[in-house]
Every structure is written in C-alpha cells, then in structure tokens.
Amino acid sequence: MAQVLDSSSVNFKLDPVVLDLGQRFVDAGFELSLVGGPVRDLFLGRTSPDLDFTTDATPEQTLSVIKKWADNFWDIGRAFGTIGMKKAGFQIEITTYRAEAYDPDSRKPMVAFGSSLEDDLLRRDFTINAMALRLPSLELVDPFGGVRDLHGGELATPGAPEASFSDDPLRMMRAARFASQLGVSVHDDVRVAMSDMADRIKIISAERVREELVKLINGAHPRTGIDLLVDTGLAEYVLPEVSALRLESDEHHRHKDVYQHSLQVLEQAAALETGPDGPVPGPDFVLRFAALMHDVGKPATRRFEPGGAVSFRHHDVVGAKLTAKRMKALRFDNDSIKAVARLVELHMRFYGYGEAGWTDSAVRRYVADAGPLLERLHRLTRSDVTTRNQRKADRLSFAYDDLEQRIAALAEQESLNAIRPDLDGGQIMELLGLKPGPVVGRAYKFLLDQRMEYGPLDHDDAVGKLKAWWAEQPESAVEQAGEEDLSNHTPAEESK
C-alpha cells in the first residue's frame, strides 16, 4: 500500500532537516525513507528528537553522503549497517536495508543487507512500526496495514508472530511495552505466540529486558502492560514475584486479591505524580515500581488465622528483600535498587499512626527514615488504600492528612529534612577525649536518638546528656580505672 501524504491528511509536520537529508540521498542516486517509530508517531501527533531512516546505500556510501552535512557522526554500528549522526539537535540513525536472521540460541543477530524497502519492513517487529515515508516525495509505504492497526488499537506482526519472536524474543517484551505506552491490545495470534514462546526470553540479556520493563512501567497504561506479561507467562521469567501475587482463593479464609490490588495501587500512584516543577515529576519509575512490588512479600508470609482471617506479618521486610534481589538480577543501578526497596520496606509504617496517634518523636523518625523518598512515600501510602469501604478510606485519608500537616509543622520548626544530632563527631571526641572509632559512632547515634525524641536541644543540655550517657559506658569505667591506677602508682613502685 502506497500513498502520497500531505500536511492535511495526517496533521503532521516534518522538520526541514528530514526533507533536506532525503533530497541529498536522492541526488546521490540512493533511496531514503523515514521509518519505524517516527512514522508511527506522525499519526499520533507526536514528535521525537530521534529519527530513524533506512536506505539502499551501504554504510560506506551513507558516510560519503552525510560526512560534510552532519554536525558530527559515528560508525560504531557499521557492522549492523547503521551510521549515527547529529544534525540541528536531532539524533539520527541511517540503516541499510536488512534481511536479518538470528541464531535460535544466540542473543546477537546475524545481519545480511537487503535491497528492498518492503523486505526491510517485513523484518520489523510490529505493523505499526513497519511503515515508511519515502523522501523527499512523502510517499507512505504501508504494506502490512500499520495505519489500519494503529487506528484500530491493535498490535500485530508483519509476518507470523512465531517467526518474529524467534528472531528476537525481546519483541515479546516490546509488545507489552507498546500495550502500556499506546494503550493498544494485542492480536490473538500475537498473544498465543507470546504464551507459547515465553521461555525464549531467557536468552535475552538482563540489561535489554530491564530497559523494556522501565519503558513499560513509565507508560501511560502500565497496568495493561503488566497484565499482558502475567497472562502470557512472560512475567514468570521477568517478574516472577508479581505473578506469585495471584494467590489461590480459600473458601474458608478471606483476603483481597493481592495481584489486582497491586495493579490498582500502581495506577493510583501514577495518578499522584506531579508536573515537572512538583516534588515527584512523572513518570517516576521508582514510585511506580515500588507501588507494583509493595506486596510481593505476601505470598511467602501468608498465614491462615482462626476465625477465617489471613495475615501477612512482616511482608514489608520480606518484600523489600525480594524486590532488591529481583532488581539486582535485572542489573538496575544501586541507587534505584535502594530507593525502591526502601519504599517497599516503609509502606506499612503509616498504619501505626492511623491506629494510634504518634508522638513528635515518631513523626521525626518517619521523616528521617524516609529521607529523600518522603514525597514518594506519601504517594505510595495514599495509593495503597483500595478498599471499597468508603468510611474506612475516608478515615485513612484523614489520618494521613493529619500526619502530613504535623510533618509540615515540625519541618517549619526544626528543619526535619536535615535532622542531625546537636553535637557533631568532632565535638563528641573533644568532650570525651576520644579518637575516631566505634565508640564515637555509638555516641553520635545516642545524640541522634535524643534529637528525635525531644527535638532540638541547646548546647549545654546536649553536653549534659552526652556526659551522662558516657558515664554509663564500659569504656568510661575502664578509663576511670586506668586513671585511678596511675594516681596510686608511686615513684618508689616504679623503681622496683
């Protein structure tokens, strides 16, 4: 299917850079087409600073066309037929037509260059990405119905999905990612192939899986993407802890559907993200992933209680450990792992406040334990309320409103975001005559506890509390005993 587009037919604008590049290739005797995601996004009214092109020119011929035109360029992908460059703020990749094949047991593609645009489009992942715009003529090439599927909100493959997923199993993750980003459903044939071939994802590197998962979680419809992973069995290999949340029902015991609850919490957390100038600009992966994973400790801690109740004691602590383990397996960076696991660990802390009023000390500890994650913890805790009992929901909301007001009031008085003991390490060592070591750390922790319990102390009170604490420490007794021995040690005894 081919048609010439104009600005009125799809309401898109092409930057002059695109048309200029197309004309340069045509003048040099080659074909050039805008392809894949950028073409799809034109129909969605979106633009991107990243532009993908395909051509019949070899990488060497491409370099000869763009060397003097590009702001800068690189050929790190030359072996795969790709030349990269920057021009006028755009990041551009131009790839030679390919007829690509994969070793079934390898993560790396075997590349063979092709000579046909249509053959190149056939090897792409989904029909909505298998469209091209010939340049500079603006002829749309859509041999597999990408426009139709985009308008119909359905994800299909140009050829047999089994062949596509065998070539690159990561495409199964991409299907879930596009379901999240675009809100599309997947064709029945695609869903069946994903289910049948889910174990093929094991040959894909953890880093590539992680990148697709992040894009999925940060999409506009993350619940749809996660549901697809779980329903097709892909989650058994990528996020088995989430699949395990589908706890079997027991007719004699009562507990909410943990899996559906977690998806709802994910949606509600995403809805509480702020704009770019707010405290939690969306999409925020740390908040969203913590929301998804916050209850993953429940399957391991489920206990049936007398009377039909079900308990999940310490699921927050267990869940934090499981979350950290999974994120390490997916090669996340340490900061992200610590942040998400900490939120999972803290997500139940508030419920003690709802049951009984907290002292100022408890409020300070809540803030200190959350640290820079406090705004995310606020949103995670509020999102964790999915009860249909409106009175209960209102009570919890009122309680958290009250907690946030108290945090704000104390913060105004005491600078809660930077709580420190009233004496620093240097002062502690000077007052107690100590050298750096574990004892100084214990003294510092004691003063921090006092700061949490009583709020800011003046200097004299802090010194008094420190000296009283020191008098009770075994090291102080040893030091005093040593001083007594020296005072009883006479010169006559030294001469013996």
XYZ file of C-alpha atoms in Angstrom:
496
model
C 0.000 0.000 0.000
C 1.449 3.380 -1.007
C 0.048 6.889 -0.996
C 1.470 10.391 -1.107
C 0.759 12.293 2.091
C 0.288 15.994 2.600
C 0.046 18.025 5.770
C -3.772 17.943 5.753
C -4.072 14.143 5.567
C -2.453 13.198 8.870
C -1.867 16.563 10.557
C 1.890 16.213 10.844
C 4.895 18.428 10.421
C 8.271 17.267 9.167
C 11.332 19.260 10.108
C 13.245 20.654 7.111
C 16.200 18.523 8.241
C 14.266 15.397 7.208
C 13.450 16.663 3.744
C 16.960 18.044 3.234
C 18.514 14.688 4.085
C 16.125 12.856 1.781
C 16.998 15.151 -1.107
C 20.722 14.623 -0.555
C 20.344 10.833 -0.821
C 18.193 11.094 -3.950
C 20.695 13.467 -5.541
C 23.432 10.918 -4.802
C 21.403 8.170 -6.518
C 20.074 6.393 -3.416
C 16.719 5.816 -1.713
C 15.978 7.141 1.771
C 12.885 6.657 3.908
C 11.860 7.761 7.378
C 10.867 4.529 9.081
C 9.506 2.888 12.224
C 8.619 4.815 15.357
C 8.961 8.322 13.887
C 6.413 7.469 11.162
C 4.061 5.881 13.705
C 4.351 8.977 15.881
C 3.381 11.244 12.992
C -0.050 9.607 13.001
C -0.246 10.001 16.775
C 0.579 13.695 16.619
C 3.876 13.216 18.451
C 7.401 14.267 17.590
C 10.749 12.896 18.708
C 14.331 14.199 18.645
C 15.393 10.709 17.497
C 14.904 9.940 13.805
C 15.360 6.550 12.117
C 15.932 6.186 8.380
C 16.538 3.252 6.073
C 18.299 3.252 2.709
C 19.628 1.089 -0.092
C 23.030 2.771 0.354
C 25.756 0.763 2.081
C 27.241 2.200 5.298
C 30.250 3.441 3.335
C 28.011 5.155 0.785
C 25.924 6.676 3.578
C 29.078 8.133 5.129
C 30.034 9.717 1.818
C 26.628 11.469 1.665
C 26.487 12.798 5.232
C 30.130 13.485 6.205
C 30.070 17.162 5.307
C 26.382 17.614 6.182
C 26.146 16.229 9.710
C 27.212 18.204 12.767
C 29.031 15.073 13.867
C 28.736 11.355 13.129
C 29.852 7.910 14.343
C 30.046 4.465 12.795
C 30.016 2.229 15.870
C 27.052 0.325 14.351
C 28.613 -0.062 10.908
C 28.774 -3.871 11.207
C 24.978 -3.860 11.572
C 24.553 -1.398 8.725
C 23.910 1.649 10.919
C 25.543 5.069 10.797
C 24.663 7.565 13.535
C 24.875 11.327 13.483
C 23.604 14.577 14.967
C 22.150 17.444 12.989
C 20.357 20.578 14.226
C 19.514 18.977 17.575
C 18.275 15.697 16.103
C 19.890 12.324 16.772
C 19.719 10.386 13.516
C 20.369 6.763 12.594
C 20.510 5.592 8.978
C 20.468 1.840 8.431
C 20.995 -0.083 5.207
C 18.046 -2.264 4.148
C 18.378 -5.509 6.042
C 17.352 -9.107 5.746
C 18.140 -10.080 9.304
C 18.339 -13.559 10.786
C 19.068 -14.809 14.293
C 20.731 -17.915 15.619
C 17.963 -19.506 17.749
C 20.412 -19.988 20.623
C 22.142 -16.615 20.375
C 21.343 -13.143 21.651
C 23.089 -11.500 18.700
C 21.633 -11.047 15.216
C 23.287 -12.254 12.051
C 22.991 -9.408 9.565
C 22.590 -9.591 5.808
C 21.949 -6.423 3.813
C 18.856 -6.339 1.591
C 17.874 -4.345 -1.464
C 14.139 -3.793 -0.955
C 12.300 -1.412 1.359
C 9.333 -3.798 1.567
C 11.592 -6.698 2.594
C 13.176 -4.461 5.220
C 9.748 -3.578 6.622
C 8.769 -7.262 6.763
C 11.532 -7.966 9.307
C 10.363 -5.247 11.710
C 8.625 -6.032 14.983
C 5.015 -4.817 14.538
C 2.879 -3.471 11.716
C 2.592 -0.062 13.384
C 6.391 0.168 13.154
C 6.571 -1.331 9.653
C 5.598 1.849 7.852
C 7.942 4.108 5.906
C 7.799 7.553 4.387
C 9.846 7.828 1.190
C 11.793 11.050 0.983
C 11.513 13.651 -0.253
C 8.329 12.570 -2.079
C 6.387 11.837 1.164
C 5.067 8.566 -0.259
C 3.718 6.402 2.577
C 4.715 2.748 2.246
C 2.462 0.582 4.440
C 2.400 -2.964 3.030
C 1.185 -4.639 6.236
C -1.646 -2.374 7.387
C 0.134 -0.365 10.054
C -2.213 2.615 9.746
C -5.207 0.290 9.998
C -3.845 -1.390 13.131
C -2.854 1.929 14.693
C -6.341 3.314 14.226
C -7.840 0.026 15.417
C -5.652 -0.010 18.528
C -4.279 -3.488 17.837
C -0.735 -4.811 17.845
C 0.064 -7.314 15.086
C 3.266 -8.517 13.401
C 4.075 -8.057 9.677
C 4.642 -11.803 9.274
C 3.986 -14.797 11.517
C 4.471 -13.763 15.166
C 6.282 -17.034 15.871
C 8.930 -16.152 13.291
C 9.228 -12.605 14.583
C 9.649 -13.660 18.224
C 12.039 -16.437 17.284
C 14.224 -13.892 15.505
C 14.240 -11.566 18.521
C 12.455 -12.728 21.704
C 12.740 -9.221 23.171
C 9.902 -8.293 20.827
C 7.562 -10.045 23.262
C 8.606 -7.533 25.914
C 8.139 -4.754 23.384
C 4.567 -5.922 22.809
C 3.845 -5.398 26.497
C 5.686 -2.075 26.408
C 3.612 -0.802 23.475
C 0.444 -2.005 25.221
C 1.470 0.236 28.119
C 2.649 3.227 26.108
C -0.107 3.296 23.475
C -2.964 1.534 25.263
C -3.321 -0.957 22.399
C -4.490 -4.552 22.621
C -2.554 -7.408 21.030
C -3.824 -9.590 18.219
C -4.888 -13.067 19.322
C -2.115 -14.649 17.248
C 0.454 -12.436 18.986
C -0.851 -13.317 22.442
C -0.779 -17.049 21.658
C 2.774 -16.839 20.315
C 3.898 -14.907 23.410
C 2.406 -17.586 25.649
C 3.927 -20.452 23.666
C 7.370 -18.873 23.409
C 7.667 -17.080 26.745
C 10.693 -19.123 27.847
C 12.653 -17.744 24.845
C 13.068 -14.506 26.779
C 15.742 -16.306 28.828
C 18.305 -15.872 26.040
C 17.951 -12.065 26.150
C 20.358 -10.120 28.334
C 19.064 -8.741 31.621
C 20.013 -5.220 30.547
C 17.802 -5.313 27.435
C 14.885 -6.745 29.399
C 15.345 -4.061 32.058
C 15.181 -1.242 29.520
C 11.894 -2.525 28.100
C 10.489 -3.002 31.610
C 11.323 0.592 32.578
C 9.567 1.896 29.456
C 6.561 -0.300 30.254
C 6.315 0.875 33.858
C 6.646 4.504 32.756
C 3.982 4.159 30.064
C 0.542 5.744 30.103
C -1.150 2.389 30.773
C 1.296 0.306 32.888
C -1.469 -1.931 34.222
C -2.231 -3.117 30.683
C 1.429 -3.967 30.051
C 1.912 -5.838 33.328
C -1.319 -7.772 32.786
C -0.046 -8.901 29.386
C 3.260 -10.084 30.877
C 1.446 -12.062 33.556
C -1.289 -13.505 31.331
C 1.194 -14.769 28.715
C 3.633 -16.211 31.268
C 6.464 -13.800 30.416
C 6.351 -12.467 33.960
C 7.363 -15.915 35.218
C 10.802 -15.168 33.750
C 10.934 -11.385 34.114
C 8.939 -10.595 37.286
C 8.023 -13.912 38.929
C 7.275 -12.125 42.207
C 4.408 -10.282 40.508
C 2.975 -13.484 39.021
C 3.086 -15.021 42.505
C 0.709 -12.317 43.770
C -2.176 -14.240 42.193
C -2.781 -16.112 45.422
C -5.188 -19.036 45.310
C -8.511 -18.354 46.983
C -9.564 -20.353 50.009
C -13.295 -20.629 50.647
C -12.759 -20.620 54.420
C -10.450 -17.611 54.584
C -10.798 -14.002 53.493
C -8.250 -11.729 51.837
C -8.332 -9.277 48.966
C -6.989 -10.155 45.507
C -3.374 -9.131 46.059
C -2.495 -9.059 42.367
C -5.373 -6.816 41.304
C -4.804 -4.669 44.392
C -1.156 -4.151 43.366
C -2.147 -3.116 39.848
C -4.639 -0.641 41.268
C -2.005 0.787 43.609
C 0.301 1.196 40.590
C -2.378 3.130 38.721
C -3.201 5.293 41.721
C 0.455 6.074 42.409
C 0.979 7.161 38.798
C -2.063 9.437 39.101
C -0.438 11.202 42.082
C 2.731 12.139 40.200
C 3.291 15.834 39.707
C 4.276 18.092 36.846
C 7.926 18.883 36.110
C 8.061 21.539 38.835
C 6.474 19.372 41.536
C 8.151 17.116 44.109
C 7.579 13.876 42.136
C 7.623 14.634 38.386
C 6.021 11.900 36.340
C 6.586 9.377 35.052
C 8.568 8.328 38.135
C 9.882 4.781 37.830
C 10.915 4.480 41.483
C 7.430 5.337 42.771
C 5.627 3.208 40.184
C 7.805 0.138 40.594
C 7.576 0.351 44.396
C 3.788 0.502 44.020
C 3.795 -2.624 41.858
C 6.168 -4.521 44.150
C 4.985 -3.294 47.557
C 3.142 -6.527 48.429
C 5.460 -9.120 46.821
C 6.338 -10.371 50.311
C 2.765 -11.554 50.933
C 2.893 -14.991 49.258
C 5.837 -16.020 51.462
C 4.276 -14.658 54.664
C 0.624 -15.672 54.258
C -0.780 -17.369 57.345
C -4.342 -18.577 57.962
C -5.670 -17.388 61.302
C -8.507 -18.792 63.428
C -11.846 -17.267 62.517
C -11.156 -17.010 58.787
C -8.695 -14.122 58.718
C -5.430 -14.172 56.780
C -2.250 -12.457 58.000
C 0.905 -11.352 56.171
C 3.192 -10.421 59.050
C 6.467 -8.751 58.082
C 5.611 -8.887 54.382
C 7.050 -5.389 54.067
C 10.524 -6.523 55.172
C 10.392 -9.722 53.123
C 9.081 -7.798 50.120
C 11.930 -5.290 50.305
C 14.459 -8.118 50.137
C 12.681 -9.817 47.232
C 12.445 -6.515 45.364
C 16.149 -5.792 45.789
C 17.035 -9.308 44.648
C 14.901 -9.024 41.503
C 16.260 -5.594 40.610
C 19.835 -6.835 41.030
C 19.064 -9.718 38.679
C 17.796 -7.158 36.134
C 21.022 -5.156 36.521
C 19.464 -1.998 37.946
C 21.797 0.591 39.399
C 22.358 0.559 43.152
C 20.608 3.865 43.814
C 17.394 2.696 42.142
C 17.522 -0.644 43.976
C 17.961 1.025 47.357
C 15.206 3.564 46.713
C 12.562 1.082 45.551
C 13.393 -1.484 48.254
C 13.278 1.218 50.945
C 9.824 2.345 49.844
C 8.584 -1.247 49.916
C 10.028 -1.654 53.410
C 8.376 1.548 54.679
C 4.974 1.259 53.016
C 3.276 -0.166 56.129
C 4.802 2.267 58.621
C 1.912 4.729 58.465
C -0.697 2.262 59.661
C 0.575 2.574 63.219
C -0.282 6.250 63.008
C -3.794 5.509 61.819
C -4.374 3.181 64.772
C -2.883 5.379 67.490
C -1.590 8.928 67.483
C 2.166 9.322 67.159
C 4.437 11.373 69.355
C 6.530 14.105 67.752
C 9.441 11.694 68.121
C 7.664 9.078 65.983
C 6.879 11.680 63.320
C 10.531 12.761 63.225
C 11.654 9.140 62.807
C 9.168 8.622 59.982
C 10.628 11.600 58.134
C 14.224 10.637 58.901
C 13.723 7.019 57.795
C 12.133 8.129 54.514
C 14.821 10.749 53.891
C 14.727 11.992 50.277
C 11.994 9.433 49.499
C 9.418 11.158 51.730
C 7.315 12.655 48.923
C 7.258 9.321 47.141
C 6.340 7.562 50.404
C 3.418 9.977 50.866
C 2.090 8.982 47.462
C 2.738 5.272 47.853
C 0.963 5.191 51.210
C -2.067 7.051 49.905
C -2.183 4.803 46.830
C -2.209 1.693 48.998
C -5.820 2.380 50.021
C -8.045 0.429 47.619
C -10.853 -0.549 49.960
C -14.433 -0.192 48.742
C -15.448 0.716 52.301
C -15.767 4.472 51.917
C -15.815 5.129 55.653
C -12.540 3.237 56.083
C -10.990 5.001 53.088
C -12.055 8.401 54.442
C -10.659 7.566 57.883
C -7.259 6.591 56.451
C -7.177 9.643 54.203
C -7.997 11.925 57.132
C -5.287 10.295 59.247
C -2.662 10.775 56.531
C -3.767 14.377 56.016
C -3.155 14.880 59.719
C 0.279 13.230 59.535
C 1.344 15.412 56.615
C 0.186 18.525 58.466
C 2.224 17.536 61.516
C 5.274 16.854 59.345
C 4.894 20.293 57.773
C 4.528 21.982 61.157
C 7.558 20.219 62.649
C 9.591 20.840 59.497
C 8.892 24.554 59.798
C 10.150 24.478 63.387
C 13.044 22.061 63.138
C 14.283 21.587 59.551
C 13.299 17.907 59.549
C 14.893 17.273 56.168
C 18.331 17.717 57.726
C 17.973 16.224 61.202
C 21.361 15.895 62.864
C 22.466 15.446 66.492
C 23.026 18.675 68.419
C 26.746 17.853 68.652
C 28.874 16.659 65.738
C 31.579 13.997 65.731
C 34.397 16.454 66.360
C 32.671 17.914 69.405
C 31.946 14.432 70.768
C 35.611 13.411 70.520
C 36.781 16.654 72.128
C 34.330 16.450 75.041
C 35.010 12.768 75.794
C 38.689 12.699 74.883
C 38.145 10.020 72.244
C 39.819 9.177 68.967
C 37.796 8.196 65.857
C 36.241 4.750 66.279
C 33.080 2.763 67.040
C 32.520 4.466 70.403
C 32.166 7.828 68.677
C 29.581 6.286 66.372
C 27.597 4.992 69.356
C 27.704 8.404 70.981
C 26.532 10.028 67.734
C 23.617 7.578 67.488
C 22.662 8.272 71.112
C 22.513 12.018 70.456
C 20.526 11.424 67.254
C 18.008 9.384 69.252
C 17.755 12.244 71.751
C 17.203 14.684 68.901
C 14.415 12.505 67.553
C 12.806 12.105 70.961
C 12.982 15.649 72.300
C 13.622 17.857 69.285
C 16.455 20.411 69.186
C 18.457 20.801 72.431
C 20.567 23.758 73.426
C 24.320 23.190 73.643
C 24.538 22.778 77.429
C 21.676 20.271 77.569
C 23.226 18.242 74.741
C 26.608 18.209 76.533
C 24.945 17.144 79.778
C 23.103 14.271 78.125
C 26.276 13.151 76.356
C 28.319 13.115 79.568
C 25.567 11.266 81.445
C 25.488 8.651 78.675
C 29.281 8.362 78.679
C 29.366 7.754 82.437
C 27.313 4.586 81.912
C 29.514 3.148 79.145
C 32.014 0.324 79.904
C 34.793 2.235 78.105
C 34.336 5.110 80.535
C 34.690 2.747 83.511
C 37.905 1.307 82.062
C 39.285 4.788 81.502
C 38.452 5.817 85.063
C 40.038 2.662 86.440
C 43.187 3.427 84.483
C 43.334 6.913 85.913
C 42.931 5.537 89.439
C 45.795 3.071 88.882
C 48.044 5.916 87.737
C 47.139 8.054 90.750
C 48.078 5.176 93.113
C 51.334 4.454 91.250
C 54.257 5.950 93.305
C 57.846 6.643 92.142
C 59.079 4.097 94.660
C 56.988 1.430 92.963
C 58.368 2.459 89.593
C 61.956 1.831 90.840
C 61.221 -1.704 91.924
